[in-house]
């Protein structure tokens, strides 16, 4: 909002997406859990303010906890995520994570199932192979782009099949592979928005590549100083409901 530029907000989102992915790796959870948690995080902050409504440090373990339940990873609980989440700005207790989980569920309007582009990507690669395209030169790149798409907001804007196709087309272009026979079988509705998805992903890559770690730390510190200031203001105003 008024405290950060659009690019800075996106960089802060990159930081917390990375925090979610790191926590999931520490907990040895499948990438799908991290992907679901990243989507929850993005959806939550579509309508909530990081400064005035809910500290993103609290939302990192909370989204991972809820995603692990929804993706049937039953050995994860509140104690585990609080113990394993390591961050300079994280000072919350299990009870606060459990309270935040309900707040998150309400913000998601209890729509917890997330449709991911993983299966569509498998289908696209199989279809390319059926047309005699050697996918080995670009499959890894396409999958990497798909995984990196969770740093961006594309999952909030485009359906999973479009995201998969956009990543496949970019991967093929980078490897100079001809997938035109496969693309010719798709209707116009499948091919629409591919340019926009590509542009969004490329812009995110460029922004991410330009991040200076020290500058990122300054941004995160600034965010948490604003959160602390806001809390002090609230306490001086008197008790309020919610987190």
Short mmCIF file of C-alpha atoms in Angstrom, two decimals:
data_model
loop_
_atom_site.label_atom_id
_atom_site.label_comp_id
_atom_site.label_asym_id
_atom_site.label_seq_id
_atom_site.Cartn_x
_atom_site.Cartn_y
_atom_site.Cartn_z
CA UNK A 1 0.00 0.00 0.00
CA UNK A 2 1.22 3.44 0.95
CA UNK A 3 4.46 2.18 2.55
CA UNK A 4 5.87 0.13 -0.36
CA UNK A 5 6.01 0.34 -4.16
CA UNK A 6 4.34 -2.39 -6.26
CA UNK A 7 7.74 -3.98 -6.98
CA UNK A 8 8.63 -3.92 -3.28
CA UNK A 9 5.34 -5.63 -2.39
CA UNK A 10 6.10 -8.33 -4.97
CA UNK A 11 9.62 -8.77 -3.57
CA UNK A 12 8.20 -9.17 -0.05
CA UNK A 13 5.82 -11.82 -1.46
CA UNK A 14 8.82 -13.60 -3.05
CA UNK A 15 10.51 -13.60 0.35
CA UNK A 16 7.54 -15.21 2.10
CA UNK A 17 6.98 -17.74 -0.71
CA UNK A 18 10.62 -18.75 -0.20
CA UNK A 19 10.04 -18.93 3.57
CA UNK A 20 7.07 -21.27 2.98
CA UNK A 21 9.10 -23.48 0.63
CA UNK A 22 12.05 -23.61 3.04
CA UNK A 23 9.79 -24.58 5.96
CA UNK A 24 8.17 -27.34 3.86
CA UNK A 25 11.63 -28.67 2.91
CA UNK A 26 12.66 -28.67 6.58
CA UNK A 27 9.50 -30.63 7.41
CA UNK A 28 10.21 -32.99 4.44
CA UNK A 29 6.82 -32.23 2.90
CA UNK A 30 5.97 -32.75 -0.77
CA UNK A 31 6.28 -29.70 -3.04
CA UNK A 32 2.50 -29.85 -3.49
CA UNK A 33 2.05 -28.80 0.18
CA UNK A 34 4.34 -25.77 -0.34
CA UNK A 35 2.44 -24.91 -3.54
CA UNK A 36 -0.91 -25.04 -1.75
CA UNK A 37 0.44 -22.96 1.16
CA UNK A 38 1.80 -20.34 -1.28
CA UNK A 39 -1.63 -20.05 -2.94
CA UNK A 40 -3.31 -19.67 0.49
CA UNK A 41 -0.80 -16.94 1.40
CA UNK A 42 -1.46 -15.03 -1.85
CA UNK A 43 -5.24 -15.38 -1.50
CA UNK A 44 -5.15 -14.25 2.12
CA UNK A 45 -3.23 -11.05 1.35
CA UNK A 46 -5.44 -10.16 -1.60
CA UNK A 47 -7.86 -8.66 0.93
CA UNK A 48 -5.75 -8.32 4.10
CA UNK A 49 -2.99 -5.89 4.94
CA UNK A 50 0.39 -7.21 6.11
CA UNK A 51 0.87 -4.09 8.22
CA UNK A 52 -2.54 -3.53 9.80
CA UNK A 53 -4.28 -6.91 9.83
CA UNK A 54 -2.03 -9.95 10.07
CA UNK A 55 1.74 -10.31 10.35
CA UNK A 56 3.02 -12.42 7.41
CA UNK A 57 5.50 -14.09 9.80
CA UNK A 58 2.50 -15.65 11.54
CA UNK A 59 0.89 -16.60 8.23
CA UNK A 60 3.92 -18.62 6.97
CA UNK A 61 3.59 -21.52 9.48
CA UNK A 62 -0.21 -21.14 9.47
CA UNK A 63 -0.54 -21.65 5.70
CA UNK A 64 1.88 -24.62 5.87
CA UNK A 65 -0.12 -26.16 8.73
CA UNK A 66 -3.45 -25.84 6.88
CA UNK A 67 -1.96 -26.99 3.54
CA UNK A 68 -0.45 -30.08 5.17
CA UNK A 69 -3.88 -31.03 6.54
CA UNK A 70 -5.65 -30.44 3.22
CA UNK A 71 -2.94 -32.41 1.35
CA UNK A 72 -3.26 -35.26 3.90
CA UNK A 73 0.14 -34.90 5.60
CA UNK A 74 -1.20 -35.81 9.01
CA UNK A 75 2.12 -35.91 10.89
CA UNK A 76 2.38 -32.09 10.88
CA UNK A 77 0.89 -30.12 13.77
CA UNK A 78 1.04 -26.64 15.32
CA UNK A 79 3.96 -27.51 17.60
CA UNK A 80 6.00 -28.83 14.64
CA UNK A 81 5.56 -25.76 12.42
CA UNK A 82 6.30 -23.34 15.27
CA UNK A 83 9.40 -25.28 16.32
CA UNK A 84 10.81 -25.64 12.80
CA UNK A 85 10.07 -22.18 11.40
CA UNK A 86 13.24 -20.15 11.80
CA UNK A 87 13.01 -16.40 11.25
CA UNK A 88 14.37 -13.30 12.99
CA UNK A 89 10.88 -11.80 13.15
CA UNK A 90 8.91 -14.87 14.29
CA UNK A 91 7.93 -14.66 17.96
CA UNK A 92 4.59 -16.46 18.06
CA UNK A 93 3.23 -19.34 20.12
CA UNK A 94 1.32 -22.42 18.97
CA UNK A 95 -1.96 -20.96 20.30
CA UNK A 96 -1.54 -17.92 18.04
CA UNK A 97 -0.92 -20.13 14.99
CA UNK A 98 -4.08 -22.13 15.79
CA UNK A 99 -6.07 -18.89 16.10
CA UNK A 100 -4.56 -17.61 12.84
CA UNK A 101 -5.55 -20.87 11.11
CA UNK A 102 -9.22 -20.13 11.74
CA UNK A 103 -8.70 -16.53 10.58
CA UNK A 104 -7.09 -17.92 7.39
CA UNK A 105 -9.98 -20.36 6.82
CA UNK A 106 -12.47 -17.50 7.12
CA UNK A 107 -10.48 -15.37 4.66
CA UNK A 108 -10.44 -18.32 2.20
CA UNK A 109 -14.21 -18.67 2.81
CA UNK A 110 -13.38 -22.31 3.68
CA UNK A 111 -12.42 -23.04 0.04
CA UNK A 112 -9.28 -25.02 0.83
CA UNK A 113 -8.96 -27.27 -2.24
CA UNK A 114 -6.37 -25.86 -4.67
CA UNK A 115 -6.17 -27.11 -8.26
CA UNK A 116 -2.54 -27.19 -9.38
CA UNK A 117 -1.02 -27.27 -12.90
CA UNK A 118 1.07 -30.42 -12.24
CA UNK A 119 -1.25 -32.92 -13.94
CA UNK A 120 -1.94 -30.57 -16.92
CA UNK A 121 1.86 -30.26 -17.39
CA UNK A 122 2.23 -34.06 -17.46
CA UNK A 123 -0.60 -34.24 -20.02
CA UNK A 124 0.99 -31.53 -22.21
CA UNK A 125 4.38 -33.30 -22.24
CA UNK A 126 2.73 -36.64 -23.08
CA UNK A 127 0.79 -34.99 -25.93
CA UNK A 128 4.01 -33.44 -27.30
CA UNK A 129 5.66 -36.87 -27.26
CA UNK A 130 2.66 -38.32 -29.10
CA UNK A 131 3.43 -35.82 -31.90
CA UNK A 132 7.02 -37.05 -32.06
CA UNK A 133 8.51 -34.10 -30.12
CA UNK A 134 11.57 -34.95 -28.00
CA UNK A 135 10.63 -33.30 -24.69
CA UNK A 136 13.86 -34.10 -22.80
CA UNK A 137 15.61 -30.83 -23.89
CA UNK A 138 12.91 -28.62 -22.37
CA UNK A 139 10.86 -30.68 -19.86
CA UNK A 140 13.08 -29.77 -16.87
CA UNK A 141 12.96 -26.07 -17.76
CA UNK A 142 9.16 -26.18 -18.12
CA UNK A 143 8.81 -27.91 -14.72
CA UNK A 144 11.18 -25.39 -13.08
CA UNK A 145 9.13 -22.51 -14.46
CA UNK A 146 5.96 -24.17 -13.22
CA UNK A 147 7.42 -24.51 -9.71
CA UNK A 148 8.71 -20.92 -9.82
CA UNK A 149 5.22 -19.70 -10.80
CA UNK A 150 4.30 -20.07 -7.10
CA UNK A 151 6.51 -17.05 -6.36
CA UNK A 152 4.14 -15.01 -8.53
CA UNK A 153 0.41 -14.30 -8.51
CA UNK A 154 -0.42 -16.19 -11.74
CA UNK A 155 -2.34 -18.87 -9.81
CA UNK A 156 -4.82 -16.18 -8.71
CA UNK A 157 -5.49 -15.03 -12.28
CA UNK A 158 -5.23 -18.01 -14.66
CA UNK A 159 -6.51 -21.61 -14.59
CA UNK A 160 -3.95 -24.42 -13.97
CA UNK A 161 -4.11 -25.73 -17.55
CA UNK A 162 -3.15 -22.28 -18.93
CA UNK A 163 -0.24 -21.92 -16.49
CA UNK A 164 1.07 -25.38 -17.47
CA UNK A 165 0.78 -24.56 -21.18
CA UNK A 166 2.45 -21.16 -20.72
CA UNK A 167 5.43 -22.76 -18.94
CA UNK A 168 5.63 -25.52 -21.57
CA UNK A 169 5.66 -23.00 -24.45
CA UNK A 170 8.37 -20.89 -22.74
CA UNK A 171 10.48 -23.98 -22.01
CA UNK A 172 10.17 -25.16 -25.64
CA UNK A 173 11.04 -21.68 -26.97
CA UNK A 174 14.16 -21.52 -24.80
CA UNK A 175 15.27 -24.95 -26.09
CA UNK A 176 14.27 -23.94 -29.68
CA UNK A 177 11.99 -26.99 -29.81
CA UNK A 178 9.14 -27.01 -32.33
CA UNK A 179 5.84 -27.91 -30.64
CA UNK A 180 3.64 -26.27 -33.30
CA UNK A 181 1.95 -29.60 -34.27
CA UNK A 182 0.81 -30.07 -30.67
CA UNK A 183 -0.31 -26.42 -30.34
CA UNK A 184 -2.28 -26.68 -33.60
CA UNK A 185 -4.55 -29.28 -31.93
CA UNK A 186 -5.59 -26.81 -29.23
CA UNK A 187 -8.57 -24.50 -29.55
CA UNK A 188 -8.30 -20.70 -29.36
CA UNK A 189 -9.58 -20.74 -25.76
CA UNK A 190 -6.54 -22.82 -24.71
CA UNK A 191 -4.08 -20.52 -26.46
CA UNK A 192 -5.52 -17.23 -25.17
CA UNK A 193 -3.63 -15.49 -22.32
CA UNK A 194 -0.38 -17.38 -23.02
CA UNK A 195 1.44 -14.12 -23.85
CA UNK A 196 0.16 -12.52 -20.65
CA UNK A 197 1.24 -15.53 -18.52
CA UNK A 198 4.68 -15.51 -20.18
CA UNK A 199 5.08 -11.77 -19.58
CA UNK A 200 4.04 -12.12 -15.92
CA UNK A 201 6.53 -14.95 -15.34
CA UNK A 202 9.38 -13.22 -17.19
CA UNK A 203 8.75 -9.96 -15.27
CA UNK A 204 8.82 -11.92 -12.01
CA UNK A 205 12.09 -13.65 -12.99
CA UNK A 206 13.68 -10.29 -13.82
CA UNK A 207 12.52 -8.74 -10.55
CA UNK A 208 13.65 -11.78 -8.54
CA UNK A 209 17.06 -11.79 -10.26
CA UNK A 210 17.55 -8.11 -9.34
CA UNK A 211 16.93 -8.61 -5.60
CA UNK A 212 19.86 -7.58 -3.42
CA UNK A 213 19.77 -9.61 -0.15
CA UNK A 214 20.69 -6.59 2.02
CA UNK A 215 17.92 -4.50 0.43
CA UNK A 216 15.43 -7.33 0.96
CA UNK A 217 16.40 -7.52 4.64
CA UNK A 218 15.88 -3.76 4.94
CA UNK A 219 12.39 -4.10 3.38
CA UNK A 220 11.41 -6.93 5.75
CA UNK A 221 12.78 -4.95 8.72
CA UNK A 222 10.80 -1.89 7.59
CA UNK A 223 7.65 -4.01 7.31
CA UNK A 224 8.09 -5.35 10.84
CA UNK A 225 8.84 -1.94 12.29
CA UNK A 226 5.55 -0.75 10.76
CA UNK A 227 3.73 -3.78 12.25
CA UNK A 228 5.21 -3.02 15.70
CA UNK A 229 4.24 0.67 15.41
CA UNK A 230 0.72 -0.30 14.39
CA UNK A 231 0.45 -2.65 17.37
CA UNK A 232 1.56 0.09 19.76
CA UNK A 233 -1.05 2.42 18.25
CA UNK A 234 -3.71 -0.26 18.72
CA UNK A 235 -2.71 -0.87 22.34
CA UNK A 236 -2.91 2.84 23.06
CA UNK A 237 -6.39 2.92 21.44
CA UNK A 238 -7.62 0.05 23.65
CA UNK A 239 -8.46 -3.62 23.10
CA UNK A 240 -9.67 -4.80 19.69
CA UNK A 241 -10.91 -8.17 18.50
CA UNK A 242 -8.95 -10.41 16.14
CA UNK A 243 -5.23 -10.97 15.64
#
